[in-house]
Amino acid sequence: MSKHGTAGFTLIEVIMVMAISAALAAAALTGFSSLRGQAQFSDSVERLKETVLSKRTEALTTVKLSGGSDITRVTFGKLLTFNVGSGIVQVETLSTANNSAPASAQQVTVVAGETTSFTIPWGLTYKSWQVTGPPVGAVNAGKVQVAFVRSATDGTLQTAVSGTGGFTVLSANVYRYDDFLPNGVAKSLNFQDPSSPPRKAYLTIDPANNGVTRVFP
């Protein structure tokens, strides 16, 4: 039996060529998969930023008398809640007394029936938060909340980011007014995708300038 094919290659040479071709094809597929994964991750982070920005815009433009009829209360902002390991962000509308000089402990309540949520695409999940620095703060693994509200005194946009566990809760769906005053320190919310090793990105919220930016480490 001949060990040569019709083109003059030995059987071993044919097998080697086939193996090399298969390896090259596998490498090409791996490279394509990696590029696609990176593109999906970048798209997810960008869409997350744009959605948060849209909630900031809603907070600035949808201030109204609560329910359209109660002149004693006013809806004045949006509260976003990020839970560890989750890609679902809860969005609540906040209401407080229609008072041009609110007290620090004045109650802020969640408007019934206006709670919504959005899902971060491509499996991205929230992991932790930290102060941006310098110096960069320690990683805090816990629920965090971001509030975009209107000042009761002059109507300007204000941004606040909670510490670990969220803002102070007086009772179910009731917060304190002074929790939502600008707290001045920029914080980065850390996100990862489900790949191994995970891709990472930060969404930085800056109360000093109401900034919302995304950063890739």
mmCIF file of C-alpha atoms in Angstrom:
data_model
loop_
_atom_site.group_PDB
_atom_site.id
_atom_site.type_symbol
_atom_site.label_atom_id
_atom_site.label_comp_id
_atom_site.label_asym_id
_atom_site.label_seq_id
_atom_site.Cartn_x
_atom_site.Cartn_y
_atom_site.Cartn_z
ATOM 1 C CA MET A 1 0.000 0.000 0.000
ATOM 2 C CA SER A 2 1.399 3.407 -0.961
ATOM 3 C CA LYS A 3 2.111 5.907 1.787
ATOM 4 C CA HIS A 4 1.753 8.805 -0.667
ATOM 5 C CA GLY A 5 -1.414 10.674 -1.666
ATOM 6 C CA THR A 6 -2.155 11.840 -5.157
ATOM 7 C CA ALA A 7 -0.291 15.098 -4.532
ATOM 8 C CA GLY A 8 2.845 13.328 -3.372
ATOM 9 C CA PHE A 9 2.336 13.937 0.381
ATOM 10 C CA THR A 10 2.826 11.160 2.880
ATOM 11 C CA LEU A 11 -0.079 10.241 5.110
ATOM 12 C CA ILE A 12 1.739 11.781 8.092
ATOM 13 C CA GLU A 13 2.222 15.030 6.172
ATOM 14 C CA VAL A 14 -1.467 15.141 5.276
ATOM 15 C CA ILE A 15 -2.424 14.594 8.925
ATOM 16 C CA MET A 16 -0.037 17.348 10.042
ATOM 17 C CA VAL A 17 -1.487 19.808 7.510
ATOM 18 C CA MET A 18 -5.014 18.978 8.644
ATOM 19 C CA ALA A 19 -4.034 19.441 12.306
ATOM 20 C CA ILE A 20 -2.413 22.802 11.605
ATOM 21 C CA SER A 21 -5.456 23.962 9.630
ATOM 22 C CA ALA A 22 -7.760 22.919 12.469
ATOM 23 C CA ALA A 23 -5.584 24.748 15.004
ATOM 24 C CA LEU A 24 -5.567 27.905 12.900
ATOM 25 C CA ALA A 25 -9.326 27.739 12.487
ATOM 26 C CA ALA A 26 -9.784 27.277 16.240
ATOM 27 C CA ALA A 27 -7.477 30.227 16.955
ATOM 28 C CA ALA A 28 -9.403 32.392 14.510
ATOM 29 C CA LEU A 29 -12.705 31.459 16.163
ATOM 30 C CA THR A 30 -11.254 32.140 19.609
ATOM 31 C CA GLY A 31 -10.006 35.537 18.488
ATOM 32 C CA PHE A 32 -13.356 36.402 16.941
ATOM 33 C CA SER A 33 -15.185 35.304 20.084
ATOM 34 C CA SER A 34 -12.902 37.461 22.233
ATOM 35 C CA LEU A 35 -13.421 40.512 20.023
ATOM 36 C CA ARG A 36 -17.169 39.984 20.030
ATOM 37 C CA GLY A 37 -17.169 39.636 23.830
ATOM 38 C CA GLN A 38 -15.191 42.852 24.225
ATOM 39 C CA ALA A 39 -17.547 44.693 21.885
ATOM 40 C CA GLN A 40 -20.586 43.450 23.831
ATOM 41 C CA PHE A 41 -18.969 44.481 27.122
ATOM 42 C CA SER A 42 -18.142 47.983 25.864
ATOM 43 C CA ASP A 43 -21.662 48.341 24.483
ATOM 44 C CA SER A 44 -23.157 47.236 27.804
ATOM 45 C CA VAL A 45 -21.145 49.787 29.794
ATOM 46 C CA GLU A 46 -22.025 52.577 27.364
ATOM 47 C CA ARG A 47 -25.724 51.700 27.472
ATOM 48 C CA LEU A 48 -25.630 51.593 31.275
ATOM 49 C CA LYS A 49 -24.140 55.092 31.357
ATOM 50 C CA GLU A 50 -26.718 56.422 28.904
ATOM 51 C CA THR A 51 -29.600 54.901 30.880
ATOM 52 C CA VAL A 52 -28.351 56.442 34.132
ATOM 53 C CA LEU A 53 -27.992 59.782 32.337
ATOM 54 C CA SER A 54 -31.590 59.478 31.147
ATOM 55 C CA LYS A 55 -32.728 59.025 34.757
ATOM 56 C CA ARG A 56 -30.743 62.126 35.701
ATOM 57 C CA THR A 57 -32.580 64.026 32.969
ATOM 58 C CA GLU A 58 -35.933 62.745 34.217
ATOM 59 C CA ALA A 59 -35.090 63.977 37.705
ATOM 60 C CA LEU A 60 -34.345 67.414 36.333
ATOM 61 C CA THR A 61 -37.381 67.723 34.082
ATOM 62 C CA THR A 62 -40.251 65.875 35.753
ATOM 63 C CA VAL A 63 -40.650 67.809 39.002
ATOM 64 C CA LYS A 64 -44.394 68.219 39.554
ATOM 65 C CA LEU A 65 -47.015 68.366 42.240
ATOM 66 C CA SER A 66 -47.385 64.856 43.598
ATOM 67 C CA GLY A 67 -49.998 63.020 41.588
ATOM 68 C CA GLY A 68 -50.850 66.272 39.847
ATOM 69 C CA SER A 69 -53.329 67.300 42.554
ATOM 70 C CA ASP A 70 -51.732 67.279 46.019
ATOM 71 C CA ILE A 71 -50.342 70.802 46.457
ATOM 72 C CA THR A 72 -48.761 69.873 49.783
ATOM 73 C CA ARG A 73 -46.235 67.505 48.199
ATOM 74 C CA VAL A 74 -43.884 67.551 45.248
ATOM 75 C CA THR A 75 -42.079 64.780 43.389
ATOM 76 C CA PHE A 76 -38.519 65.937 43.194
ATOM 77 C CA GLY A 77 -36.146 63.196 42.087
ATOM 78 C CA LYS A 78 -35.134 59.677 41.133
ATOM 79 C CA LEU A 79 -33.446 57.019 43.268
ATOM 80 C CA LEU A 80 -31.439 54.225 41.618
ATOM 81 C CA THR A 81 -30.587 51.099 43.619
ATOM 82 C CA PHE A 82 -27.730 48.750 42.685
ATOM 83 C CA ASN A 83 -27.616 45.367 44.445
ATOM 84 C CA VAL A 84 -24.452 43.255 44.602
ATOM 85 C CA GLY A 85 -24.332 40.523 41.969
ATOM 86 C CA SER A 86 -27.380 41.872 40.147
ATOM 87 C CA GLY A 87 -27.738 43.376 36.707
ATOM 88 C CA ILE A 88 -31.192 44.795 37.473
ATOM 89 C CA VAL A 89 -31.319 48.419 38.622
ATOM 90 C CA GLN A 90 -34.396 49.612 40.521
ATOM 91 C CA VAL A 91 -35.620 53.157 39.807
ATOM 92 C CA GLU A 92 -37.942 54.907 42.273
ATOM 93 C CA THR A 93 -39.564 58.345 42.199
ATOM 94 C CA LEU A 94 -39.116 60.410 45.360
ATOM 95 C CA SER A 95 -41.643 62.754 46.923
ATOM 96 C CA THR A 96 -41.444 65.211 49.821
ATOM 97 C CA ALA A 97 -43.377 68.091 51.364
ATOM 98 C CA ASN A 98 -43.765 71.141 49.129
ATOM 99 C CA ASN A 99 -41.550 73.267 51.337
ATOM 100 C CA SER A 100 -39.060 75.887 50.189
ATOM 101 C CA ALA A 101 -37.059 75.476 53.398
ATOM 102 C CA PRO A 102 -37.129 71.744 54.191
ATOM 103 C CA ALA A 103 -35.827 70.492 57.526
ATOM 104 C CA SER A 104 -32.916 68.035 57.545
ATOM 105 C CA ALA A 105 -35.068 65.234 58.920
ATOM 106 C CA GLN A 106 -38.020 65.992 56.628
ATOM 107 C CA GLN A 107 -39.460 62.764 55.294
ATOM 108 C CA VAL A 108 -38.893 61.699 51.700
ATOM 109 C CA THR A 109 -41.172 58.946 50.435
ATOM 110 C CA VAL A 110 -41.274 56.664 47.421
ATOM 111 C CA VAL A 111 -44.166 57.492 45.091
ATOM 112 C CA ALA A 112 -46.440 54.463 44.905
ATOM 113 C CA GLY A 113 -46.955 52.953 41.478
ATOM 114 C CA GLU A 114 -43.985 54.689 39.816
ATOM 115 C CA THR A 115 -41.228 52.190 40.626
ATOM 116 C CA THR A 116 -39.572 50.720 37.543
ATOM 117 C CA SER A 117 -36.327 48.907 36.720
ATOM 118 C CA PHE A 118 -33.930 48.311 33.876
ATOM 119 C CA THR A 119 -31.591 45.417 33.106
ATOM 120 C CA ILE A 120 -27.966 46.023 32.192
ATOM 121 C CA PRO A 121 -27.342 44.137 28.896
ATOM 122 C CA TRP A 122 -24.888 41.317 28.175
ATOM 123 C CA GLY A 123 -24.887 39.950 31.722
ATOM 124 C CA LEU A 124 -23.071 42.875 33.348
ATOM 125 C CA THR A 125 -23.543 42.990 37.143
ATOM 126 C CA TYR A 126 -22.766 45.457 39.934
ATOM 127 C CA LYS A 127 -20.047 44.271 42.361
ATOM 128 C CA SER A 128 -18.897 47.058 44.701
ATOM 129 C CA TRP A 129 -18.134 50.769 45.056
ATOM 130 C CA GLN A 130 -15.180 52.884 46.145
ATOM 131 C CA VAL A 131 -14.166 56.535 46.457
ATOM 132 C CA THR A 132 -12.292 57.591 43.331
ATOM 133 C CA GLY A 133 -9.547 59.488 45.159
ATOM 134 C CA PRO A 134 -6.773 60.292 45.099
ATOM 135 C CA PRO A 135 -6.189 58.269 47.073
ATOM 136 C CA VAL A 136 -8.539 55.580 45.829
ATOM 137 C CA GLY A 137 -10.757 54.342 48.630
ATOM 138 C CA ALA A 138 -11.220 50.802 49.842
ATOM 139 C CA VAL A 139 -13.589 48.493 47.993
ATOM 140 C CA ASN A 140 -17.014 48.345 49.649
ATOM 141 C CA ALA A 141 -19.097 45.331 48.710
ATOM 142 C CA GLY A 142 -22.710 46.189 49.416
ATOM 143 C CA LYS A 143 -25.849 47.752 48.001
ATOM 144 C CA VAL A 144 -25.422 51.331 46.863
ATOM 145 C CA GLN A 145 -27.953 53.981 45.855
ATOM 146 C CA VAL A 146 -27.640 57.001 43.572
ATOM 147 C CA ALA A 147 -30.067 59.903 43.899
ATOM 148 C CA PHE A 148 -30.719 62.649 41.342
ATOM 149 C CA VAL A 149 -33.001 65.295 42.870
ATOM 150 C CA ARG A 150 -34.034 68.937 42.484
ATOM 151 C CA SER A 151 -33.097 71.460 45.150
ATOM 152 C CA ALA A 152 -36.166 72.615 47.060
ATOM 153 C CA THR A 153 -34.704 76.122 47.325
ATOM 154 C CA ASP A 154 -33.618 76.938 43.763
ATOM 155 C CA GLY A 155 -34.564 73.945 41.583
ATOM 156 C CA THR A 156 -30.996 73.036 40.610
ATOM 157 C CA LEU A 157 -29.955 69.416 40.063
ATOM 158 C CA GLN A 158 -28.332 67.680 43.031
ATOM 159 C CA THR A 159 -26.597 64.301 43.101
ATOM 160 C CA ALA A 160 -25.866 62.070 46.082
ATOM 161 C CA VAL A 161 -24.378 58.573 46.412
ATOM 162 C CA SER A 162 -25.032 56.462 49.487
ATOM 163 C CA GLY A 163 -22.556 54.475 51.491
ATOM 164 C CA THR A 164 -22.730 50.690 51.687
ATOM 165 C CA GLY A 165 -26.274 49.532 52.393
ATOM 166 C CA GLY A 166 -28.004 52.537 50.855
ATOM 167 C CA PHE A 167 -29.445 55.726 52.332
ATOM 168 C CA THR A 168 -30.923 55.916 55.837
ATOM 169 C CA VAL A 169 -34.399 54.388 55.973
ATOM 170 C CA LEU A 170 -36.737 55.860 58.588
ATOM 171 C CA SER A 171 -39.377 53.252 57.807
ATOM 172 C CA ALA A 172 -40.540 51.296 54.772
ATOM 173 C CA ASN A 173 -40.026 53.482 51.676
ATOM 174 C CA VAL A 174 -39.318 56.564 53.808
ATOM 175 C CA TYR A 175 -35.968 58.426 53.777
ATOM 176 C CA ARG A 176 -34.497 61.645 55.224
ATOM 177 C CA TYR A 177 -34.262 64.816 53.144
ATOM 178 C CA ASP A 178 -30.670 65.590 54.149
ATOM 179 C CA ASP A 179 -29.489 62.211 52.804
ATOM 180 C CA PHE A 180 -30.047 63.571 49.301
ATOM 181 C CA LEU A 181 -27.980 66.726 49.679
ATOM 182 C CA PRO A 182 -24.844 66.700 47.478
ATOM 183 C CA ASN A 183 -22.204 64.740 49.398
ATOM 184 C CA GLY A 184 -19.231 65.990 47.402
ATOM 185 C CA VAL A 185 -17.195 62.790 47.053
ATOM 186 C CA ALA A 186 -17.000 61.097 43.658
ATOM 187 C CA LYS A 187 -17.558 57.351 43.848
ATOM 188 C CA SER A 188 -16.979 54.590 41.328
ATOM 189 C CA LEU A 189 -19.488 51.786 40.986
ATOM 190 C CA ASN A 190 -17.667 48.643 39.895
ATOM 191 C CA PHE A 191 -19.160 46.284 37.297
ATOM 192 C CA GLN A 192 -18.081 42.944 35.781
ATOM 193 C CA ASP A 193 -19.255 40.704 32.978
ATOM 194 C CA PRO A 194 -19.606 36.887 33.280
ATOM 195 C CA SER A 195 -16.480 36.035 31.266
ATOM 196 C CA SER A 196 -13.464 34.297 32.836
ATOM 197 C CA PRO A 197 -11.471 36.252 33.823
ATOM 198 C CA PRO A 198 -14.195 38.908 34.059
ATOM 199 C CA ARG A 199 -13.958 42.186 32.188
ATOM 200 C CA LYS A 200 -14.265 45.183 34.511
ATOM 201 C CA ALA A 201 -15.501 48.752 34.225
ATOM 202 C CA TYR A 202 -16.449 51.618 36.526
ATOM 203 C CA LEU A 203 -19.362 54.032 36.450
ATOM 204 C CA THR A 204 -18.207 57.154 38.293
ATOM 205 C CA ILE A 205 -20.829 59.393 39.905
ATOM 206 C CA ASP A 206 -19.560 62.841 40.908
ATOM 207 C CA PRO A 207 -21.932 64.860 43.141
ATOM 208 C CA ALA A 208 -19.735 67.954 42.785
ATOM 209 C CA ASN A 209 -20.663 68.402 39.118
ATOM 210 C CA ASN A 210 -23.527 65.884 38.716
ATOM 211 C CA GLY A 211 -21.188 63.863 36.501
ATOM 212 C CA VAL A 212 -21.813 60.354 35.203
ATOM 213 C CA THR A 213 -18.821 58.838 33.372
ATOM 214 C CA ARG A 214 -17.646 55.353 32.517
ATOM 215 C CA VAL A 215 -14.046 54.212 32.949
ATOM 216 C CA PHE A 216 -12.293 51.065 31.733
ATOM 217 C CA PRO A 217 -9.341 50.069 33.950
#
